[in-house]
XYZ file of C-alpha atoms in Angstrom:
434
model
C 136.032 -18.329 -93.733
C 136.154 -22.185 -95.244
C 132.816 -22.682 -93.835
C 131.449 -19.687 -95.664
C 133.193 -20.638 -98.906
C 131.896 -23.981 -98.882
C 128.427 -22.943 -98.347
C 128.860 -19.988 -100.807
C 129.521 -22.573 -103.632
C 127.610 -25.485 -103.063
C 128.497 -28.797 -104.677
C 125.741 -29.511 -107.374
C 123.862 -32.656 -106.652
C 125.026 -35.971 -108.669
C 121.137 -36.838 -108.815
C 118.197 -35.482 -110.759
C 116.233 -33.264 -108.156
C 114.557 -30.183 -108.204
C 117.350 -27.220 -108.107
C 115.122 -25.004 -106.123
C 114.449 -27.628 -103.140
C 117.678 -28.662 -103.159
C 118.912 -24.683 -102.380
C 116.778 -24.743 -100.037
C 117.410 -27.643 -98.323
C 121.223 -26.155 -97.971
C 120.252 -23.264 -96.666
C 118.530 -25.115 -93.845
C 120.863 -27.407 -93.341
C 123.682 -24.953 -92.889
C 121.345 -23.065 -90.231
C 121.141 -26.320 -88.414
C 124.901 -27.251 -88.449
C 126.760 -23.948 -87.899
C 123.957 -21.727 -86.603
C 123.374 -19.319 -89.089
C 121.365 -16.442 -87.492
C 121.137 -14.472 -91.097
C 119.773 -15.638 -94.268
C 122.064 -16.339 -97.532
C 121.488 -13.690 -100.527
C 119.247 -16.619 -102.199
C 116.519 -15.864 -99.992
C 117.310 -11.731 -100.337
C 117.088 -12.464 -104.134
C 113.439 -13.541 -104.001
C 113.214 -17.218 -104.103
C 111.787 -17.025 -100.357
C 108.801 -15.358 -102.176
C 108.789 -16.772 -105.283
C 105.394 -18.324 -106.547
C 106.690 -21.811 -105.925
C 107.766 -21.672 -102.384
C 104.947 -19.308 -100.975
C 106.575 -16.787 -98.440
C 108.676 -18.918 -96.102
C 109.336 -15.872 -93.984
C 105.557 -16.086 -92.843
C 105.169 -19.583 -92.698
C 103.049 -20.185 -95.780
C 104.039 -23.378 -97.566
C 106.795 -24.167 -95.123
C 107.751 -27.660 -93.979
C 105.050 -27.880 -91.394
C 105.560 -29.729 -87.634
C 106.834 -33.231 -87.098
C 104.256 -34.879 -85.091
C 105.144 -37.219 -82.159
C 103.524 -39.721 -79.651
C 105.127 -40.932 -76.687
C 103.612 -43.276 -74.412
C 104.923 -44.454 -70.667
C 105.465 -47.510 -69.238
C 102.451 -49.188 -67.451
C 102.450 -47.347 -64.310
C 99.946 -48.350 -61.520
C 97.411 -49.340 -64.193
C 99.399 -51.330 -66.679
C 98.802 -48.871 -69.440
C 95.208 -48.719 -69.453
C 95.140 -44.847 -68.427
C 97.323 -44.764 -72.102
C 94.874 -46.522 -73.957
C 91.798 -44.978 -72.765
C 93.746 -41.258 -73.744
C 94.517 -43.068 -77.300
C 90.945 -44.236 -77.530
C 89.291 -40.549 -76.686
C 92.345 -39.124 -79.296
C 91.212 -41.283 -81.875
C 87.693 -40.437 -81.617
C 88.497 -36.758 -81.787
C 90.357 -37.301 -84.596
C 87.639 -38.946 -86.429
C 85.063 -36.744 -85.810
C 87.392 -33.500 -86.610
C 88.714 -35.026 -89.947
C 85.153 -36.286 -90.954
C 86.770 -39.898 -91.925
C 85.259 -42.321 -89.754
C 88.003 -45.091 -90.260
C 90.852 -42.522 -89.204
C 93.567 -44.301 -87.005
C 96.059 -42.882 -84.469
C 98.815 -43.771 -86.901
C 97.387 -41.534 -90.028
C 98.080 -38.398 -87.819
C 101.739 -38.981 -86.275
C 104.792 -39.221 -87.628
C 106.705 -41.581 -84.958
C 105.696 -43.368 -82.099
C 107.598 -44.195 -79.048
C 106.510 -46.462 -76.294
C 107.997 -48.130 -73.189
C 106.244 -51.127 -71.444
C 102.555 -51.416 -71.868
C 103.081 -47.910 -73.907
C 105.623 -49.867 -76.417
C 102.564 -52.505 -76.704
C 100.376 -49.661 -77.758
C 102.776 -48.530 -80.154
C 103.295 -51.976 -81.608
C 99.330 -52.739 -82.201
C 98.551 -49.195 -83.335
C 101.525 -48.776 -85.757
C 102.196 -52.228 -87.470
C 100.415 -52.672 -90.796
C 98.494 -55.540 -91.783
C 98.211 -57.221 -95.124
C 95.717 -54.061 -95.828
C 98.413 -51.881 -95.510
C 96.412 -50.334 -92.690
C 97.084 -50.296 -89.026
C 96.236 -53.688 -87.412
C 94.916 -52.278 -84.464
C 92.355 -49.153 -83.850
C 92.814 -47.621 -80.418
C 89.709 -48.966 -79.125
C 90.780 -52.257 -79.970
C 94.235 -51.668 -78.495
C 92.766 -50.688 -75.147
C 90.746 -53.929 -75.340
C 93.542 -56.073 -75.715
C 95.334 -54.415 -72.886
C 92.328 -54.875 -70.913
C 91.675 -58.482 -71.647
C 95.285 -59.531 -71.218
C 96.697 -57.249 -68.588
C 96.729 -60.091 -65.786
C 98.768 -62.520 -68.192
C 101.135 -59.322 -69.487
C 101.349 -57.694 -66.262
C 101.806 -60.616 -63.795
C 105.225 -60.280 -61.866
C 108.057 -63.044 -61.830
C 107.784 -65.075 -58.742
C 111.777 -65.873 -59.240
C 112.692 -62.257 -60.013
C 112.962 -59.888 -62.979
C 116.595 -60.824 -63.614
C 116.104 -64.107 -63.867
C 116.531 -65.888 -67.324
C 113.875 -67.827 -68.827
C 113.890 -68.878 -72.500
C 110.885 -70.995 -73.029
C 108.067 -69.142 -74.822
C 105.370 -67.699 -72.153
C 101.779 -67.232 -72.073
C 102.252 -63.573 -72.973
C 104.131 -64.275 -76.097
C 101.414 -66.445 -77.197
C 99.191 -64.080 -76.964
C 101.789 -61.491 -78.782
C 101.930 -64.261 -81.637
C 98.303 -63.682 -82.323
C 98.171 -60.201 -82.462
C 100.909 -59.541 -84.301
C 102.039 -62.860 -86.168
C 105.197 -62.656 -87.806
C 105.462 -59.161 -88.542
C 108.907 -57.319 -87.921
C 109.834 -53.927 -87.226
C 110.033 -53.175 -90.920
C 106.584 -53.910 -90.863
C 105.628 -50.983 -89.183
C 103.993 -47.952 -90.825
C 106.076 -45.049 -89.272
C 109.124 -44.625 -87.290
C 108.580 -46.544 -83.847
C 111.263 -46.629 -80.553
C 110.287 -49.406 -78.321
C 112.973 -49.651 -75.460
C 113.787 -52.759 -73.303
C 117.080 -53.124 -70.935
C 119.656 -55.488 -72.148
C 121.331 -57.786 -69.565
C 123.793 -58.898 -71.815
C 125.351 -55.196 -72.655
C 124.460 -53.608 -69.460
C 122.561 -50.795 -71.284
C 119.364 -49.833 -72.480
C 118.559 -50.886 -76.037
C 115.937 -49.365 -78.365
C 114.169 -51.213 -80.867
C 114.083 -48.747 -83.793
C 112.524 -48.948 -87.344
C 115.247 -46.681 -88.626
C 118.060 -49.196 -87.889
C 115.885 -52.321 -88.751
C 115.502 -50.716 -92.400
C 119.427 -50.017 -92.180
C 120.358 -53.522 -91.310
C 118.640 -56.938 -90.799
C 120.844 -57.343 -87.886
C 118.486 -54.760 -85.970
C 115.104 -56.205 -87.157
C 113.295 -58.168 -84.767
C 109.610 -59.246 -84.970
C 107.131 -57.139 -83.288
C 105.800 -59.738 -81.113
C 109.341 -60.196 -79.397
C 109.823 -56.196 -79.174
C 106.217 -56.133 -77.049
C 107.502 -58.972 -74.799
C 110.748 -57.369 -74.371
C 109.609 -53.988 -73.406
C 107.221 -55.363 -71.108
C 109.036 -58.561 -69.886
C 108.958 -59.139 -66.046
C 111.881 -61.494 -66.030
C 114.655 -61.703 -68.558
C 114.091 -62.753 -71.987
C 116.811 -64.068 -74.879
C 115.979 -62.548 -78.104
C 117.731 -63.000 -81.773
C 117.149 -60.391 -84.456
C 115.677 -61.907 -87.609
C 118.706 -62.980 -89.321
C 120.056 -64.009 -86.003
C 123.082 -61.905 -85.761
C 121.966 -60.099 -82.677
C 121.359 -61.416 -79.382
C 119.742 -59.487 -76.492
C 118.727 -60.480 -72.799
C 115.836 -58.364 -72.241
C 113.668 -56.648 -69.172
C 110.935 -54.114 -69.049
C 111.453 -50.840 -70.695
C 109.951 -49.469 -67.887
C 113.503 -50.154 -66.044
C 115.495 -48.355 -69.077
C 113.016 -45.561 -70.269
C 109.856 -45.468 -68.178
C 108.887 -41.888 -70.302
C 110.519 -42.099 -74.334
C 109.777 -38.559 -75.118
C 113.023 -37.287 -75.090
C 114.280 -40.107 -76.703
C 111.571 -39.775 -79.627
C 112.529 -35.814 -79.964
C 116.008 -36.430 -79.954
C 115.698 -39.199 -82.678
C 113.753 -36.749 -84.743
C 116.095 -33.751 -84.534
C 119.129 -35.905 -85.321
C 117.582 -38.123 -88.216
C 117.949 -35.753 -90.805
C 117.247 -38.162 -93.814
C 113.564 -38.700 -92.674
C 112.928 -35.310 -91.055
C 114.973 -33.183 -93.311
C 113.455 -29.837 -92.025
C 112.881 -30.268 -88.528
C 115.414 -27.853 -86.712
C 113.951 -27.313 -83.309
C 111.198 -28.140 -80.787
C 109.340 -25.289 -82.581
C 109.027 -27.498 -85.375
C 107.458 -30.530 -83.243
C 103.747 -31.400 -82.245
C 104.401 -33.759 -79.343
C 101.687 -35.887 -77.467
C 102.829 -37.359 -74.031
C 100.705 -40.213 -72.270
C 101.346 -41.099 -68.626
C 100.151 -44.255 -66.774
C 99.005 -43.207 -63.465
C 101.259 -42.387 -60.571
C 101.745 -45.252 -57.559
C 99.749 -44.524 -54.384
C 102.239 -46.339 -52.194
C 102.242 -45.265 -48.608
C 98.211 -44.241 -48.996
C 95.275 -46.018 -47.702
C 96.718 -48.073 -44.969
C 99.762 -49.327 -46.690
C 101.964 -46.890 -44.792
C 103.768 -49.367 -42.563
C 104.273 -51.757 -45.510
C 107.787 -52.403 -47.035
C 107.706 -51.713 -50.690
C 108.287 -55.182 -52.679
C 111.214 -55.075 -55.398
C 108.507 -54.647 -57.956
C 107.193 -51.700 -56.431
C 110.629 -50.023 -56.207
C 110.982 -50.268 -59.709
C 107.573 -48.809 -60.576
C 108.042 -45.884 -58.066
C 111.533 -45.001 -59.473
C 110.359 -45.147 -63.112
C 107.556 -42.922 -62.305
C 109.880 -40.424 -60.522
C 112.060 -40.622 -63.960
C 109.353 -39.939 -66.199
C 107.937 -36.850 -64.179
C 111.797 -35.664 -64.616
C 111.532 -36.064 -68.287
C 108.074 -34.376 -68.783
C 109.673 -31.448 -66.667
C 113.224 -31.449 -68.713
C 110.658 -31.565 -72.116
C 108.363 -28.855 -70.882
C 111.659 -26.662 -70.080
C 113.133 -27.434 -73.717
C 109.956 -26.491 -75.190
C 110.129 -22.841 -73.212
C 107.791 -20.884 -74.757
C 106.316 -23.166 -77.229
C 105.010 -25.709 -74.193
C 101.501 -24.599 -74.382
C 101.292 -24.785 -78.547
C 103.529 -27.700 -79.242
C 103.620 -29.967 -76.343
C 101.196 -31.663 -74.353
C 101.314 -34.138 -71.556
C 98.253 -36.102 -70.173
C 98.686 -37.912 -66.785
C 96.651 -38.310 -63.783
C 96.403 -36.160 -60.931
C 96.320 -37.465 -57.735
C 94.938 -40.944 -59.228
C 95.158 -44.053 -57.627
C 94.246 -47.862 -58.838
C 93.520 -48.981 -55.181
C 90.334 -50.969 -56.586
C 92.692 -53.014 -58.486
C 96.227 -52.736 -57.245
C 97.384 -55.363 -55.154
C 100.000 -55.353 -52.150
C 102.572 -56.825 -54.404
C 102.299 -53.560 -56.421
C 100.866 -55.551 -59.281
C 97.439 -54.715 -60.911
C 96.630 -57.814 -62.250
C 93.789 -58.621 -59.779
C 91.640 -55.864 -60.034
C 87.925 -55.297 -61.328
C 88.566 -54.300 -64.863
C 85.440 -52.334 -64.880
C 86.285 -50.039 -61.907
C 89.893 -49.423 -63.525
C 87.984 -48.582 -66.997
C 85.924 -46.111 -65.185
C 88.663 -44.693 -63.225
C 90.336 -44.056 -66.361
C 87.361 -42.399 -67.702
C 87.252 -40.391 -64.565
C 90.897 -39.211 -65.361
C 90.247 -37.695 -68.334
C 88.011 -35.244 -66.684
C 90.484 -34.264 -64.492
C 92.007 -31.089 -64.663
C 95.162 -31.316 -66.597
C 98.701 -30.545 -64.806
C 101.265 -28.763 -66.731
C 105.182 -28.698 -65.910
C 105.802 -24.719 -65.802
C 109.213 -23.182 -66.998
C 111.095 -22.974 -63.713
C 108.255 -23.398 -61.425
C 107.252 -26.566 -61.230
C 103.758 -27.886 -62.078
C 100.482 -26.304 -61.978
C 96.813 -27.065 -62.746
C 95.668 -25.977 -66.050
C 91.953 -24.529 -66.728
C 91.603 -27.426 -69.243
C 90.538 -31.369 -68.442
C 92.927 -34.132 -69.846
C 89.925 -34.959 -72.182
C 89.808 -31.024 -73.566
C 93.334 -31.147 -73.919
C 93.453 -34.085 -76.117
C 90.436 -32.591 -78.124
C 91.949 -29.574 -78.711
C 95.307 -31.258 -79.474
C 93.493 -33.273 -81.976
C 92.542 -30.005 -83.783
C 96.035 -29.066 -84.392
C 96.890 -32.571 -85.782
C 94.218 -32.606 -88.143
C 95.457 -29.026 -89.329
C 98.999 -30.164 -89.962
C 97.497 -33.127 -91.657
C 95.671 -31.155 -94.174
C 98.130 -28.503 -94.374
C 100.564 -31.323 -96.230
C 98.025 -31.843 -98.590
C 99.316 -28.593 -100.337
C 102.381 -28.119 -99.127
C 105.762 -28.184 -101.540
C 107.806 -29.175 -98.879
C 107.694 -32.996 -97.384
C 107.410 -32.569 -93.862
C 108.970 -36.322 -93.489
C 110.412 -38.385 -96.396
C 109.809 -42.115 -94.644
C 112.217 -45.128 -95.804
C 110.352 -48.152 -97.285
C 110.941 -51.255 -97.620
C 111.210 -52.556 -101.386
C 109.099 -55.519 -102.277
C 112.044 -57.316 -103.482
C 114.731 -57.166 -101.335
C 114.247 -56.572 -97.152
C 117.844 -54.691 -97.055
C 116.978 -52.325 -99.797
C 115.000 -49.206 -99.233
C 112.750 -46.225 -101.071
C 111.323 -43.485 -99.705
C 108.228 -41.700 -99.204
C 107.079 -38.184 -98.873
C 104.434 -36.748 -96.549
């Protein structure tokens, strides 16, 4: 009764805000928090069908869907498969929207990436001095292809050996990302690593960086941490937070679930997102290992191979769990792009790395992956091969992303309310609606 009474007579806002929007937000918030199944009398009194709002019951002028991009750790191809998928998706978005300069970041609200996927997220969502993303998807794929040997080289001294000097890979990231930090990303990003000092996963987050300088890190160091093949000591921009990081594939090889959880619980930036029905999610895999195939059955997996195989198993498990969570919305709101029986034997070495291979062969294999039939996780039924190829699935989802992009231009509700750093103070923030 107390809860019902509280929402029957809501406290008026203390700041100047449109009363109608405030009341609608209060109703949606109460439904999210307390599970109301019936609509309060406000909707029955005509607000839901008012000219200003359109018909909320039929979905016209509602807040729309939050768009999430999730990219797995490197897998057997060190991020090349995901990079190729992103290049295909960006091409489809440009063609479908009629904008030759359209970028991946224009059509997604959140990006999560682990390992090589974290590098891709960093390159695609960090903004340059012109306010646009530093890299196109094609440029990001080229970056991974050209620097793959340096980025993915395994440590000869073991993954948990601490190395405090600047490595060659860090110099590569410095050239690409300069001194930009998490605050300089266009949209919310989530990039994991494993922190040896606390013995727990650590998630680099734009939202956290905007809250406090103690969680703001340079993007070049974030990329180093999530792809690290040996332990790296890192400090936040203000020096107050110290972590000893190893690769994100150990902590979170498939960050899709983390991204979804972040959106559903971040009511400041995603105020109208109530459940998976309000999401559009693209999850990109990076190929599965072919250990035990092609004459390697008698070999004992190296430590690096064990980590890779374990990460791939966890990634598949997350895909299955997310697919179950989406239920009947799975086919319309969630797509998973992963290789089906793909192997990188042309480029994979016996130590589990793929740093010594022929890049042309790997890129050709990635193109072949896009032509494969898409494999779907089916509710309570494992996996099945769909009637569409991976490329066709990406093209189809591009259409949905463009529809959501266009819908927001006329909607009266902001789907997202992004925090932005103010020019005068790195700790102060403003908000922008989209």
